[in-house]
Amino acid sequence: MFLIDKLQYLVFNTPQIDKMTDYYERILGMIKLDGSPENEVWLGQFSNTPALILRKDTSVSLGEVGLSIVGKAEFEEIIQRLQTKGISYDVSDSDILGKTIRFNDYDGHPLCLYLSSHISLERSNRIPRTGPQLGRIQHVTFASPDPYKLAEFYEEVLNFRISDRVEGGKFVWFRTDEDHHTVAAAAHIEAGLDHYAFELPDWDSFKEWCDHLGEEDVEVIWGPGRHGPGNNLFIFTLDPDGHRIEYSSEMERFRDKHMEYSARIWKESAQTVNLWGVGAPWARNLPELGR
């Protein structure tokens, strides 16, 4: 069925690595892991496997997206699909991740795929700050000049399934497990990162995080609200580099093992992205889309 297991990590290139590290440790409660390479900081949550990698650079950008593969058969199938599509890729061995496949997606975002069996379950010996704790990185949303073309790439190469899209092709959500989306794409004239999300387990945790962010004087730039596609609760904040961070709870789940789904088409309106009525406060420079 699915070839990809989970979204595992993101790499952020940053000119202010110390400030970013402090924010993610102090505000978000992440743990700085031992053994980070020079000019990098690896941040984890539950184990010695990184969820975020901060890489020292001269400018802000998304470096790499790490995805775990279900098993060895799926690993080989992905290679076959890449070869069939004529997509350049590199297979190499990593001390941390084992055998990896690296290639770029349709918009040029670097992807690193590796087997789920190489994910460390060993808990970190560092103690996080007190207060509410984050769940896993739930999803990443790309800014894309053509969201539907990007979604087709993930469908055809990595066997994702489209859950929802907005009429006109300005937003597409696609999944690789029961969650409504692991990756999404929002229309923008330039490819890049739109936002990424941490999962919160329930409404009580959602409220606890709202209280915590308020106490730390972290501005909530959008929300609380509830998305139409995905039906998840959300709030958004910014990290020191300006990356939009979503805190997400109660996401819709799809039972692909038991029934077939067709992608749903939502109307283009503020209520689609927020059933509680207020659209995103930031503007997107939209490309011309022919659908």
mmCIF file of C-alpha atoms in Angstrom:
data_model
loop_
_atom_site.group_PDB
_atom_site.id
_atom_site.type_symbol
_atom_site.label_atom_id
_atom_site.label_comp_id
_atom_site.label_asym_id
_atom_site.label_seq_id
_atom_site.Cartn_x
_atom_site.Cartn_y
_atom_site.Cartn_z
ATOM 1 C CA MET A 1 0.000 0.000 0.000
ATOM 2 C CA PHE A 2 2.104 2.916 1.263
ATOM 3 C CA LEU A 3 5.870 3.065 0.682
ATOM 4 C CA ILE A 4 6.687 5.832 3.161
ATOM 5 C CA ASP A 5 6.192 5.314 6.880
ATOM 6 C CA LYS A 6 6.517 8.777 8.474
ATOM 7 C CA LEU A 7 7.947 12.245 8.145
ATOM 8 C CA GLN A 8 10.968 12.025 10.468
ATOM 9 C CA TYR A 9 13.014 15.218 10.359
ATOM 10 C CA LEU A 10 13.594 18.622 8.751
ATOM 11 C CA VAL A 11 16.883 20.427 8.183
ATOM 12 C CA PHE A 12 16.920 24.219 8.542
ATOM 13 C CA ASN A 13 19.849 26.250 7.251
ATOM 14 C CA THR A 14 20.281 29.241 9.561
ATOM 15 C CA PRO A 15 22.659 32.186 10.080
ATOM 16 C CA GLN A 16 21.717 32.351 13.798
ATOM 17 C CA ILE A 17 22.151 28.796 14.991
ATOM 18 C CA ASP A 18 22.592 29.722 18.690
ATOM 19 C CA LYS A 19 19.384 31.769 18.794
ATOM 20 C CA MET A 20 17.427 29.058 16.998
ATOM 21 C CA THR A 21 18.809 26.382 19.338
ATOM 22 C CA ASP A 22 17.821 28.391 22.410
ATOM 23 C CA TYR A 23 14.293 28.931 21.077
ATOM 24 C CA TYR A 24 13.664 25.272 20.311
ATOM 25 C CA GLU A 25 15.095 24.113 23.629
ATOM 26 C CA ARG A 26 13.608 26.764 25.902
ATOM 27 C CA ILE A 27 10.240 27.445 24.262
ATOM 28 C CA LEU A 28 9.468 24.160 22.521
ATOM 29 C CA GLY A 29 11.190 21.829 24.986
ATOM 30 C CA MET A 30 13.322 20.006 22.444
ATOM 31 C CA ILE A 31 16.582 18.327 23.482
ATOM 32 C CA LYS A 32 20.020 19.021 22.026
ATOM 33 C CA LEU A 33 21.434 15.620 21.094
ATOM 34 C CA ASP A 34 24.997 14.494 21.659
ATOM 35 C CA GLY A 35 27.180 13.760 18.654
ATOM 36 C CA SER A 36 25.963 16.530 16.337
ATOM 37 C CA PRO A 37 28.396 17.131 13.437
ATOM 38 C CA GLU A 38 30.403 20.356 13.294
ATOM 39 C CA ASN A 39 28.293 23.406 12.349
ATOM 40 C CA GLU A 40 25.074 21.495 13.072
ATOM 41 C CA VAL A 41 22.749 21.130 16.074
ATOM 42 C CA TRP A 42 20.551 18.050 16.241
ATOM 43 C CA LEU A 43 17.365 18.449 18.243
ATOM 44 C CA GLY A 44 15.236 15.518 19.394
ATOM 45 C CA GLN A 45 12.103 14.866 21.384
ATOM 46 C CA PHE A 46 11.819 11.298 22.642
ATOM 47 C CA SER A 47 14.964 9.516 21.471
ATOM 48 C CA ASN A 48 18.423 10.038 20.034
ATOM 49 C CA THR A 49 16.958 10.365 16.534
ATOM 50 C CA PRO A 50 16.825 14.034 15.429
ATOM 51 C CA ALA A 51 13.506 15.681 14.575
ATOM 52 C CA LEU A 52 15.084 19.007 13.611
ATOM 53 C CA ILE A 53 18.611 19.630 12.354
ATOM 54 C CA LEU A 54 19.905 23.200 12.455
ATOM 55 C CA ARG A 55 22.756 23.757 10.021
ATOM 56 C CA LYS A 56 24.940 26.876 10.170
ATOM 57 C CA ASP A 57 24.697 28.871 6.939
ATOM 58 C CA THR A 58 24.716 32.447 5.666
ATOM 59 C CA SER A 59 20.994 32.532 4.822
ATOM 60 C CA VAL A 60 17.683 30.999 5.896
ATOM 61 C CA SER A 61 16.361 28.045 3.898
ATOM 62 C CA LEU A 62 14.908 24.553 4.133
ATOM 63 C CA GLY A 63 17.800 22.115 3.790
ATOM 64 C CA GLU A 64 16.414 18.578 3.649
ATOM 65 C CA VAL A 65 13.292 16.561 4.447
ATOM 66 C CA GLY A 66 13.785 13.123 6.035
ATOM 67 C CA LEU A 67 11.225 10.376 5.422
ATOM 68 C CA SER A 68 11.337 6.800 6.671
ATOM 69 C CA ILE A 69 10.550 3.866 4.365
ATOM 70 C CA VAL A 70 8.299 1.009 5.471
ATOM 71 C CA GLY A 71 10.668 -1.883 4.590
ATOM 72 C CA LYS A 72 13.341 -3.295 2.269
ATOM 73 C CA ALA A 73 10.862 -4.211 -0.481
ATOM 74 C CA GLU A 74 9.499 -0.653 -0.457
ATOM 75 C CA PHE A 75 13.083 0.686 -0.557
ATOM 76 C CA GLU A 76 13.726 -1.258 -3.781
ATOM 77 C CA GLU A 77 10.378 -0.241 -5.274
ATOM 78 C CA ILE A 78 11.181 3.441 -4.774
ATOM 79 C CA ILE A 79 14.492 2.960 -6.602
ATOM 80 C CA GLN A 80 12.641 1.268 -9.475
ATOM 81 C CA ARG A 81 10.152 4.147 -9.645
ATOM 82 C CA LEU A 82 12.967 6.700 -9.704
ATOM 83 C CA GLN A 83 14.666 4.819 -12.515
ATOM 84 C CA THR A 84 11.427 4.531 -14.492
ATOM 85 C CA LYS A 85 10.848 8.284 -14.183
ATOM 86 C CA GLY A 86 14.470 9.066 -15.078
ATOM 87 C CA ILE A 87 15.019 10.902 -11.787
ATOM 88 C CA SER A 88 18.612 11.218 -10.579
ATOM 89 C CA TYR A 89 19.234 9.770 -7.128
ATOM 90 C CA ASP A 90 22.056 8.702 -4.844
ATOM 91 C CA VAL A 91 22.189 5.623 -2.611
ATOM 92 C CA SER A 92 24.721 5.759 0.229
ATOM 93 C CA ASP A 93 25.370 4.470 3.750
ATOM 94 C CA SER A 94 25.061 6.613 6.870
ATOM 95 C CA ASP A 95 26.302 5.763 10.369
ATOM 96 C CA ILE A 96 23.073 7.152 11.825
ATOM 97 C CA LEU A 97 20.444 6.328 9.192
ATOM 98 C CA GLY A 98 21.835 3.227 7.503
ATOM 99 C CA LYS A 99 21.290 2.987 3.731
ATOM 100 C CA THR A 100 19.703 6.149 2.317
ATOM 101 C CA ILE A 101 18.196 7.331 -0.974
ATOM 102 C CA ARG A 102 18.641 11.031 -1.740
ATOM 103 C CA PHE A 103 16.959 12.924 -4.592
ATOM 104 C CA ASN A 104 15.025 16.128 -5.227
ATOM 105 C CA ASP A 105 11.260 16.351 -5.599
ATOM 106 C CA TYR A 106 9.457 18.124 -8.464
ATOM 107 C CA ASP A 107 10.141 21.578 -6.967
ATOM 108 C CA GLY A 108 13.742 20.812 -6.064
ATOM 109 C CA HIS A 109 13.329 20.101 -2.342
ATOM 110 C CA PRO A 110 16.058 17.662 -1.203
ATOM 111 C CA LEU A 111 14.632 14.425 0.215
ATOM 112 C CA CYS A 112 16.438 11.782 2.263
ATOM 113 C CA LEU A 113 14.729 8.377 2.588
ATOM 114 C CA TYR A 114 15.841 5.593 4.899
ATOM 115 C CA LEU A 115 14.469 2.422 6.478
ATOM 116 C CA SER A 116 12.262 2.725 9.565
ATOM 117 C CA SER A 117 14.283 -0.086 11.172
ATOM 118 C CA HIS A 118 17.214 2.330 11.542
ATOM 119 C CA ILE A 119 15.270 4.790 13.722
ATOM 120 C CA SER A 120 16.772 4.851 17.203
ATOM 121 C CA LEU A 121 14.357 4.009 20.009
ATOM 122 C CA GLU A 122 16.992 4.710 22.653
ATOM 123 C CA ARG A 123 15.865 7.572 24.839
ATOM 124 C CA SER A 124 18.099 10.604 25.167
ATOM 125 C CA ASN A 125 19.833 10.964 28.534
ATOM 126 C CA ARG A 126 19.199 14.716 28.520
ATOM 127 C CA ILE A 127 16.230 16.102 30.456
ATOM 128 C CA PRO A 128 13.920 18.573 28.642
ATOM 129 C CA ARG A 129 12.633 21.724 30.301
ATOM 130 C CA THR A 130 9.499 21.395 32.406
ATOM 131 C CA GLY A 131 6.158 22.235 30.838
ATOM 132 C CA PRO A 132 4.126 20.886 27.911
ATOM 133 C CA GLN A 133 5.855 18.542 25.478
ATOM 134 C CA LEU A 134 5.471 18.338 21.709
ATOM 135 C CA GLY A 135 4.507 15.267 19.747
ATOM 136 C CA ARG A 136 6.220 14.242 16.509
ATOM 137 C CA ILE A 137 6.606 16.415 13.438
ATOM 138 C CA GLN A 138 3.230 15.758 11.846
ATOM 139 C CA HIS A 139 3.448 17.361 8.424
ATOM 140 C CA VAL A 140 5.282 19.795 6.188
ATOM 141 C CA THR A 141 3.623 22.188 3.739
ATOM 142 C CA PHE A 142 5.603 23.451 0.769
ATOM 143 C CA ALA A 143 5.118 26.674 -1.141
ATOM 144 C CA SER A 144 4.896 25.577 -4.776
ATOM 145 C CA PRO A 145 4.484 27.232 -8.189
ATOM 146 C CA ASP A 146 2.250 24.277 -9.125
ATOM 147 C CA PRO A 147 0.845 22.398 -6.114
ATOM 148 C CA TYR A 148 -0.938 19.791 -8.217
ATOM 149 C CA LYS A 149 2.231 18.890 -10.157
ATOM 150 C CA LEU A 150 4.077 18.523 -6.855
ATOM 151 C CA ALA A 151 1.310 16.283 -5.496
ATOM 152 C CA GLU A 152 1.447 14.158 -8.657
ATOM 153 C CA PHE A 153 5.188 13.672 -8.103
ATOM 154 C CA TYR A 154 4.602 12.340 -4.580
ATOM 155 C CA GLU A 155 1.779 10.134 -5.901
ATOM 156 C CA GLU A 156 3.740 8.615 -8.769
ATOM 157 C CA VAL A 157 7.176 8.301 -7.152
ATOM 158 C CA LEU A 158 6.370 7.677 -3.471
ATOM 159 C CA ASN A 159 2.787 6.352 -3.681
ATOM 160 C CA PHE A 160 1.214 9.152 -1.627
ATOM 161 C CA ARG A 161 -2.553 9.611 -1.947
ATOM 162 C CA ILE A 162 -4.313 12.936 -2.408
ATOM 163 C CA SER A 163 -6.800 13.595 0.382
ATOM 164 C CA ASP A 164 -8.145 17.042 -0.523
ATOM 165 C CA ARG A 165 -7.534 19.950 -2.837
ATOM 166 C CA VAL A 166 -8.929 23.443 -3.265
ATOM 167 C CA GLU A 167 -10.662 24.265 -6.545
ATOM 168 C CA GLY A 168 -8.291 25.900 -8.994
ATOM 169 C CA GLY A 169 -5.332 23.885 -7.722
ATOM 170 C CA LYS A 170 -4.092 26.431 -5.168
ATOM 171 C CA PHE A 171 -3.786 23.950 -2.286
ATOM 172 C CA VAL A 172 -3.360 20.167 -2.191
ATOM 173 C CA TRP A 173 -3.029 17.813 0.814
ATOM 174 C CA PHE A 174 -1.585 14.295 0.427
ATOM 175 C CA ARG A 175 -0.973 11.410 2.783
ATOM 176 C CA THR A 176 1.224 8.386 3.312
ATOM 177 C CA ASP A 177 -0.558 6.852 6.301
ATOM 178 C CA GLU A 178 -3.933 7.204 8.029
ATOM 179 C CA ASP A 179 -3.381 10.880 8.827
ATOM 180 C CA HIS A 180 -5.090 13.294 6.444
ATOM 181 C CA HIS A 181 -1.760 14.705 5.255
ATOM 182 C CA THR A 182 1.957 14.191 5.724
ATOM 183 C CA VAL A 183 2.822 16.688 2.987
ATOM 184 C CA ALA A 184 0.816 19.553 1.515
ATOM 185 C CA ALA A 185 1.439 22.206 -1.115
ATOM 186 C CA ALA A 186 0.228 25.820 -1.220
ATOM 187 C CA ALA A 187 0.457 27.940 -4.355
ATOM 188 C CA HIS A 188 3.277 30.500 -4.423
ATOM 189 C CA ILE A 189 5.420 31.948 -7.207
ATOM 190 C CA GLU A 190 8.562 30.530 -5.565
ATOM 191 C CA ALA A 191 9.182 27.050 -4.168
ATOM 192 C CA GLY A 192 10.091 26.809 -0.492
ATOM 193 C CA LEU A 193 8.713 26.102 2.952
ATOM 194 C CA ASP A 194 5.231 27.410 3.758
ATOM 195 C CA HIS A 195 5.058 25.903 7.266
ATOM 196 C CA TYR A 196 5.532 22.727 9.253
ATOM 197 C CA ALA A 197 3.565 21.227 12.129
ATOM 198 C CA PHE A 198 4.047 19.462 15.432
ATOM 199 C CA GLU A 199 1.336 17.080 16.584
ATOM 200 C CA LEU A 200 -0.448 17.608 19.912
ATOM 201 C CA PRO A 201 -2.377 14.651 21.337
ATOM 202 C CA ASP A 202 -5.675 16.264 22.318
ATOM 203 C CA TRP A 203 -7.675 19.393 23.164
ATOM 204 C CA ASP A 204 -6.281 19.594 26.709
ATOM 205 C CA SER A 205 -2.711 19.621 25.367
ATOM 206 C CA PHE A 206 -3.733 22.228 22.791
ATOM 207 C CA LYS A 207 -4.983 24.551 25.555
ATOM 208 C CA GLU A 208 -1.870 23.875 27.633
ATOM 209 C CA TRP A 209 0.345 24.956 24.748
ATOM 210 C CA CYS A 210 -1.683 28.123 24.203
ATOM 211 C CA ASP A 211 -1.192 28.988 27.885
ATOM 212 C CA HIS A 212 2.533 28.155 27.720
ATOM 213 C CA LEU A 213 3.160 30.274 24.621
ATOM 214 C CA GLY A 214 1.300 33.178 26.226
ATOM 215 C CA GLU A 215 3.429 32.927 29.366
ATOM 216 C CA GLU A 216 6.580 32.970 27.208
ATOM 217 C CA ASP A 217 5.344 36.048 25.275
ATOM 218 C CA VAL A 218 5.317 34.102 22.002
ATOM 219 C CA GLU A 219 2.847 35.699 19.604
ATOM 220 C CA VAL A 220 0.201 33.447 18.069
ATOM 221 C CA ILE A 221 -0.012 34.781 14.509
ATOM 222 C CA TRP A 222 -3.054 32.693 13.464
ATOM 223 C CA GLY A 223 -5.616 30.775 15.457
ATOM 224 C CA PRO A 224 -6.911 29.107 17.439
ATOM 225 C CA GLY A 225 -8.895 27.690 14.572
ATOM 226 C CA ARG A 226 -9.951 24.479 12.836
ATOM 227 C CA HIS A 227 -8.997 23.629 9.265
ATOM 228 C CA GLY A 228 -11.619 22.311 6.851
ATOM 229 C CA PRO A 229 -9.308 19.868 5.047
ATOM 230 C CA GLY A 230 -7.940 17.673 7.826
ATOM 231 C CA ASN A 231 -10.423 19.003 10.405
ATOM 232 C CA ASN A 232 -7.495 19.647 12.769
ATOM 233 C CA LEU A 233 -7.243 22.297 15.446
ATOM 234 C CA PHE A 234 -4.385 24.739 14.879
ATOM 235 C CA ILE A 235 -2.391 27.708 16.056
ATOM 236 C CA PHE A 236 0.632 29.226 14.308
ATOM 237 C CA THR A 237 3.743 30.948 15.662
ATOM 238 C CA LEU A 238 7.106 32.009 14.210
ATOM 239 C CA ASP A 239 10.584 30.828 15.140
ATOM 240 C CA PRO A 240 13.535 33.300 15.156
ATOM 241 C CA ASP A 241 14.237 32.668 11.457
ATOM 242 C CA GLY A 242 10.601 33.340 10.534
ATOM 243 C CA HIS A 243 9.554 29.736 9.865
ATOM 244 C CA ARG A 244 5.849 29.297 10.510
ATOM 245 C CA ILE A 245 5.256 26.585 13.115
ATOM 246 C CA GLU A 246 1.820 24.983 13.367
ATOM 247 C CA TYR A 247 0.630 23.192 16.502
ATOM 248 C CA SER A 248 -1.945 20.659 15.293
ATOM 249 C CA SER A 249 -4.402 18.360 17.039
ATOM 250 C CA GLU A 250 -7.346 16.082 16.183
ATOM 251 C CA MET A 251 -6.391 15.532 12.533
ATOM 252 C CA GLU A 252 -8.814 13.498 10.419
ATOM 253 C CA ARG A 253 -7.800 9.904 9.765
ATOM 254 C CA PHE A 254 -8.408 7.813 6.647
ATOM 255 C CA ARG A 255 -9.069 4.055 6.845
ATOM 256 C CA ASP A 256 -7.418 3.067 3.578
ATOM 257 C CA LYS A 257 -7.229 -0.606 4.573
ATOM 258 C CA HIS A 258 -11.006 -0.815 4.729
ATOM 259 C CA MET A 259 -12.376 1.512 2.051
ATOM 260 C CA GLU A 260 -11.506 3.527 -1.052
ATOM 261 C CA TYR A 261 -11.402 7.322 -0.973
ATOM 262 C CA SER A 262 -11.514 9.896 -3.726
ATOM 263 C CA ALA A 263 -9.857 13.292 -3.380
ATOM 264 C CA ARG A 264 -12.356 15.917 -2.263
ATOM 265 C CA ILE A 265 -12.510 19.380 -3.802
ATOM 266 C CA TRP A 266 -13.045 22.344 -1.456
ATOM 267 C CA LYS A 267 -14.266 25.792 -2.435
ATOM 268 C CA GLU A 268 -11.764 28.611 -2.368
ATOM 269 C CA SER A 269 -12.759 30.565 0.750
ATOM 270 C CA ALA A 270 -11.493 31.631 4.156
ATOM 271 C CA GLN A 271 -13.815 29.059 5.746
ATOM 272 C CA THR A 272 -12.067 26.237 3.887
ATOM 273 C CA VAL A 273 -8.738 26.843 5.603
ATOM 274 C CA ASN A 274 -10.445 27.845 8.860
ATOM 275 C CA LEU A 275 -13.942 26.616 9.659
ATOM 276 C CA TRP A 276 -14.020 29.184 12.448
ATOM 277 C CA GLY A 277 -13.917 31.905 9.842
ATOM 278 C CA VAL A 278 -10.624 33.850 9.705
ATOM 279 C CA GLY A 279 -8.175 33.139 6.891
ATOM 280 C CA ALA A 280 -4.389 33.145 7.155
ATOM 281 C CA PRO A 281 -3.010 36.635 7.920
ATOM 282 C CA TRP A 282 -0.017 36.292 5.585
ATOM 283 C CA ALA A 283 -0.173 36.889 1.848
ATOM 284 C CA ARG A 284 1.000 34.427 -0.798
ATOM 285 C CA ASN A 285 2.228 35.631 -4.195
ATOM 286 C CA LEU A 286 0.147 33.399 -6.399
ATOM 287 C CA PRO A 287 1.277 31.941 -9.732
ATOM 288 C CA GLU A 288 -0.997 31.597 -12.759
ATOM 289 C CA LEU A 289 -2.573 28.156 -12.560
ATOM 290 C CA GLY A 290 -4.450 26.646 -15.452
ATOM 291 C CA ARG A 291 -6.781 24.420 -13.475
#
